[in-house]
PDB file of C-alpha atoms and ligand atoms in Angstrom:
ATOM      1  CA  MET A   1       2.247  87.127  49.376  1.00 84.00           C
ATOM      2  CA  VAL A   2       2.908  85.900  45.752  1.00 89.00           C
ATOM      3  CA  CYS A   3       0.338  86.291  43.114  1.00 93.00           C
ATOM      4  CA  PRO A   4      -0.950  82.813  42.150  1.00 91.00           C
ATOM      5  CA  PHE A   5      -1.550  83.987  38.631  1.00 94.00           C
ATOM      6  CA  CYS A   6       1.700  85.396  37.648  1.00 96.00           C
ATOM      7  CA  ASN A   7       4.019  84.732  40.553  1.00 93.00           C
ATOM      8  CA  THR A   8       4.823  88.431  41.190  1.00 92.00           C
ATOM      9  CA  GLU A   9       5.636  89.039  44.890  1.00 91.00           C
ATOM     10  CA  ASP A  10       4.230  92.478  44.750  1.00 91.00           C
ATOM     11  CA  THR A  11       0.620  92.271  45.819  1.00 91.00           C
ATOM     12  CA  ALA A  12      -1.438  94.569  48.022  1.00 92.00           C
ATOM     13  CA  VAL A  13      -4.160  94.034  50.429  1.00 91.00           C
ATOM     14  CA  VAL A  14      -7.271  95.846  49.347  1.00 90.00           C
ATOM     15  CA  ASP A  15      -9.647  94.527  51.956  1.00 87.00           C
ATOM     16  CA  SER A  16      -9.505  92.806  55.321  1.00 83.00           C
ATOM     17  CA  ARG A  17     -12.039  91.212  57.482  1.00 80.00           C
ATOM     18  CA  LYS A  18     -12.462  88.694  60.154  1.00 71.00           C
ATOM     19  CA  ASN A  19     -13.848  85.328  59.261  1.00 63.00           C
ATOM     20  CA  VAL A  20     -17.412  84.402  60.515  1.00 58.00           C
ATOM     21  CA  ASP A  21     -16.000  82.207  63.302  1.00 57.00           C
ATOM     22  CA  GLY A  22     -13.250  84.691  64.010  1.00 59.00           C
ATOM     23  CA  ASP A  23     -10.313  82.365  63.798  1.00 63.00           C
ATOM     24  CA  ALA A  24      -9.083  83.571  60.388  1.00 72.00           C
ATOM     25  CA  ILE A  25      -8.573  86.870  58.730  1.00 80.00           C
ATOM     26  CA  ARG A  26      -9.776  86.965  55.120  1.00 86.00           C
ATOM     27  CA  ARG A  27      -7.830  89.373  52.945  1.00 88.00           C
ATOM     28  CA  ARG A  28      -8.646  90.491  49.335  1.00 92.00           C
ATOM     29  CA  ARG A  29      -5.360  91.274  47.557  1.00 94.00           C
ATOM     30  CA  GLU A  30      -4.568  92.743  44.171  1.00 95.00           C
ATOM     31  CA  CYS A  31      -1.522  91.936  42.109  1.00 95.00           C
ATOM     32  CA  SER A  32       0.308  95.053  40.889  1.00 94.00           C
ATOM     33  CA  ALA A  33       1.618  93.385  37.829  1.00 95.00           C
ATOM     34  CA  CYS A  34      -1.477  91.513  36.466  1.00 96.00           C
ATOM     35  CA  ASN A  35      -4.111  93.330  38.488  1.00 95.00           C
ATOM     36  CA  THR A  36      -5.841  90.067  39.341  1.00 95.00           C
ATOM     37  CA  ARG A  37      -7.596  89.986  42.659  1.00 95.00           C
ATOM     38  CA  PHE A  38      -7.521  86.996  44.993  1.00 94.00           C
ATOM     39  CA  THR A  39      -8.386  85.948  48.437  1.00 90.00           C
ATOM     40  CA  THR A  40      -6.126  84.698  51.282  1.00 87.00           C
ATOM     41  CA  TYR A  41      -6.714  83.523  54.831  1.00 81.00           C
ATOM     42  CA  GLU A  42      -4.484  84.289  57.583  1.00 78.00           C
ATOM     43  CA  LYS A  43      -4.624  81.834  60.391  1.00 73.00           C
ATOM     44  CA  SER A  44      -2.628  81.434  63.583  1.00 68.00           C
ATOM     45  CA  GLU A  45      -0.499  78.370  62.924  1.00 65.00           C
ATOM     46  CA  ILE A  46       0.219  77.409  66.636  1.00 72.00           C
ATOM     47  CA  GLU A  47      -0.690  73.751  66.900  1.00 78.00           C
ATOM     48  CA  LEU A  48       1.323  72.999  70.036  1.00 89.00           C
ATOM     49  CA  ILE A  49       2.109  75.000  73.061  1.00 92.00           C
ATOM     50  CA  VAL A  50       5.056  74.064  75.265  1.00 92.00           C
ATOM     51  CA  LYS A  51       4.808  74.414  79.036  1.00 92.00           C
ATOM     52  CA  LYS A  52       8.393  74.869  80.193  1.00 88.00           C
ATOM     53  CA  ARG A  53       9.767  73.801  83.431  1.00 83.00           C
ATOM     54  CA  ASN A  54       9.497  77.291  84.969  1.00 88.00           C
ATOM     55  CA  GLY A  55       5.791  77.306  83.987  1.00 89.00           C
ATOM     56  CA  ASN A  56       6.225  79.733  81.100  1.00 91.00           C
ATOM     57  CA  LEU A  57       4.292  78.950  77.815  1.00 93.00           C
ATOM     58  CA  GLU A  58       5.828  79.225  74.510  1.00 91.00           C
ATOM     59  CA  GLU A  59       5.076  78.319  70.933  1.00 89.00           C
ATOM     60  CA  PHE A  60       6.346  74.865  69.853  1.00 91.00           C
ATOM     61  CA  GLN A  61       9.188  75.331  67.440  1.00 89.00           C
ATOM     62  CA  TYR A  62       9.476  72.357  64.921  1.00 89.00           C
ATOM     63  CA  GLU A  63      12.958  73.561  64.026  1.00 89.00           C
ATOM     64  CA  LYS A  64      14.089  73.128  67.658  1.00 90.00           C
ATOM     65  CA  LEU A  65      12.912  69.507  67.565  1.00 92.00           C
ATOM     66  CA  PHE A  66      14.549  68.876  64.151  1.00 91.00           C
ATOM     67  CA  ASN A  67      17.869  70.274  65.321  1.00 90.00           C
ATOM     68  CA  GLY A  68      17.765  68.499  68.515  1.00 91.00           C
ATOM     69  CA  VAL A  69      17.137  65.138  66.774  1.00 92.00           C
ATOM     70  CA  GLU A  70      19.702  65.924  64.036  1.00 91.00           C
ATOM     71  CA  ASN A  71      22.353  66.747  66.553  1.00 90.00           C
ATOM     72  CA  ALA A  72      21.638  63.406  68.305  1.00 91.00           C
ATOM     73  CA  PHE A  73      22.583  61.650  65.169  1.00 89.00           C
ATOM     74  CA  GLY A  74      25.729  63.844  64.776  1.00 84.00           C
ATOM     75  CA  GLY A  75      24.647  64.454  61.159  1.00 64.00           C
ATOM     76  CA  GLN A  76      25.850  61.158  59.932  1.00 68.00           C
ATOM     77  CA  GLU A  77      24.030  57.910  60.810  1.00 68.00           C
ATOM     78  CA  LEU A  78      20.669  58.889  59.352  1.00 80.00           C
ATOM     79  CA  SER A  79      19.795  60.057  55.766  1.00 85.00           C
ATOM     80  CA  GLU A  80      17.956  63.348  55.263  1.00 84.00           C
ATOM     81  CA  LYS A  81      14.722  61.525  54.340  1.00 88.00           C
ATOM     82  CA  LYS A  82      14.870  59.178  57.374  1.00 89.00           C
ATOM     83  CA  LEU A  83      15.583  62.106  59.631  1.00 90.00           C
ATOM     84  CA  LYS A  84      12.656  64.029  58.296  1.00 90.00           C
ATOM     85  CA  ASN A  85      10.357  61.043  58.640  1.00 91.00           C
ATOM     86  CA  LEU A  86      11.592  60.436  62.151  1.00 93.00           C
ATOM     87  CA  VAL A  87      11.018  64.028  63.294  1.00 93.00           C
ATOM     88  CA  GLU A  88       7.525  64.016  61.694  1.00 92.00           C
ATOM     89  CA  THR A  89       6.712  60.803  63.510  1.00 94.00           C
ATOM     90  CA  ILE A  90       7.843  62.202  66.783  1.00 95.00           C
ATOM     91  CA  TYR A  91       5.902  65.470  66.139  1.00 93.00           C
ATOM     92  CA  LEU A  92       2.680  63.494  65.450  1.00 92.00           C
ATOM     93  CA  ASP A  93       3.198  61.550  68.594  1.00 94.00           C
ATOM     94  CA  LEU A  94       3.599  64.911  70.610  1.00 94.00           C
ATOM     95  CA  LYS A  95       0.448  66.116  69.108  1.00 90.00           C
ATOM     96  CA  ASN A  96      -1.451  63.180  70.665  1.00 90.00           C
ATOM     97  CA  HIS A  97      -0.803  64.600  73.943  1.00 88.00           C
ATOM     98  CA  GLY A  98      -3.090  67.625  73.239  1.00 85.00           C
ATOM     99  CA  LYS A  99      -2.450  71.163  72.416  1.00 86.00           C
ATOM    100  CA  LYS A 100      -0.434  72.000  75.446  1.00 91.00           C
ATOM    101  CA  ILE A 101       2.448  69.744  76.236  1.00 93.00           C
ATOM    102  CA  GLU A 102       5.142  69.987  78.946  1.00 92.00           C
ATOM    103  CA  SER A 103       8.710  70.346  77.833  1.00 89.00           C
ATOM    104  CA  LYS A 104       9.474  67.212  79.921  1.00 87.00           C
ATOM    105  CA  ILE A 105       7.064  65.149  77.880  1.00 90.00           C
ATOM    106  CA  ILE A 106       8.692  66.298  74.728  1.00 92.00           C
ATOM    107  CA  GLY A 107      12.120  65.119  75.854  1.00 91.00           C
ATOM    108  CA  GLU A 108      10.815  61.762  76.985  1.00 90.00           C
ATOM    109  CA  THR A 109       8.886  61.293  73.724  1.00 93.00           C
ATOM    110  CA  VAL A 110      12.025  61.973  71.647  1.00 94.00           C
ATOM    111  CA  LEU A 111      14.051  59.625  73.891  1.00 93.00           C
ATOM    112  CA  SER A 112      11.569  56.900  73.578  1.00 93.00           C
ATOM    113  CA  HIS A 113      11.742  57.037  69.744  1.00 94.00           C
ATOM    114  CA  LEU A 114      15.570  57.294  69.606  1.00 93.00           C
ATOM    115  CA  LYS A 115      15.898  54.308  71.960  1.00 90.00           C
ATOM    116  CA  ASP A 116      14.399  52.080  69.346  1.00 86.00           C
ATOM    117  CA  ILE A 117      16.473  53.370  66.464  1.00 89.00           C
ATOM    118  CA  ASN A 118      20.035  54.074  67.674  1.00 89.00           C
ATOM    119  CA  GLU A 119      21.615  53.886  71.078  1.00 89.00           C
ATOM    120  CA  VAL A 120      24.352  56.445  70.400  1.00 88.00           C
ATOM    121  CA  ALA A 121      21.805  58.937  69.197  1.00 90.00           C
ATOM    122  CA  TYR A 122      19.709  58.129  72.359  1.00 91.00           C
ATOM    123  CA  LEU A 123      22.633  58.687  74.650  1.00 90.00           C
ATOM    124  CA  ARG A 124      23.706  61.895  72.902  1.00 89.00           C
ATOM    125  CA  PHE A 125      20.205  63.376  73.154  1.00 90.00           C
ATOM    126  CA  ALA A 126      19.799  62.173  76.729  1.00 88.00           C
ATOM    127  CA  SER A 127      23.088  63.820  77.659  1.00 84.00           C
ATOM    128  CA  VAL A 128      21.828  67.207  76.292  1.00 80.00           C
ATOM    129  CA  TYR A 129      18.314  66.876  77.384  1.00 76.00           C
ATOM    130  CA  LYS A 130      19.009  65.813  80.855  1.00 71.00           C
ATOM    131  CA  GLU A 131      22.024  67.993  81.119  1.00 61.00           C
ATOM    132  CA  PHE A 132      24.160  65.336  82.695  1.00 49.00           C
ATOM    133  CA  SER A 133      26.574  66.988  84.996  1.00 45.00           C
ATOM    134  CA  ALA A 134      28.768  64.041  85.691  1.00 47.00           C
ATOM    135  CA  VAL A 135      30.232  61.284  83.524  1.00 49.00           C
ATOM    136  CA  SER A 136      28.904  58.790  85.984  1.00 52.00           C
ATOM    137  CA  ASP A 137      25.312  59.748  85.011  1.00 58.00           C
ATOM    138  CA  PHE A 138      26.080  59.027  81.431  1.00 57.00           C
ATOM    139  CA  GLU A 139      27.553  55.635  82.288  1.00 63.00           C
ATOM    140  CA  LYS A 140      24.593  54.806  84.387  1.00 66.00           C
ATOM    141  CA  GLU A 141      22.289  55.636  81.418  1.00 65.00           C
ATOM    142  CA  ALA A 142      24.421  53.473  79.157  1.00 66.00           C
ATOM    143  CA  ALA A 143      24.217  50.655  81.692  1.00 69.00           C
ATOM    144  CA  GLU A 144      20.410  50.780  81.701  1.00 68.00           C
ATOM    145  CA  LEU A 145      20.357  50.184  77.931  1.00 65.00           C
ATOM    146  CA  ASN A 146      21.964  46.784  78.278  1.00 56.00           C
TER     147      ASN A 146
HETATM  148 ZN1   ZN B   1      -0.198  88.792  39.109  1.00 82.44          ZN
END
């Protein structure tokens, strides 16, 4: 935790207690450089929980979504800014489904966004997501776009 007053990284916790509603931990910290005390709140940042095909639950990983979308574009057809905007849009869309979301829905949501933007990216993502085993599947998917 960086000291907000002098930017030193060396700060120590001097006191810890749970928030009134119990969802955050309040910590008093003291900077070892300028000795200023300040308060931080530590909160669980899980906003989305993924229910996988085998029924397991795991924390949603934004990076995974980002990488998946980035790979779909092959790192070329989309600028960094547009890519970030797209992933953010998809993420907000996912959050509309509630706190718990099935991995299947994530894949379908990404596909529905890609479909409007770029056919090649759509097919590339579909091929990974659906784990096409045969070329014929890929061709069938391509045919459905036309
Ligand atoms: Zn300081």
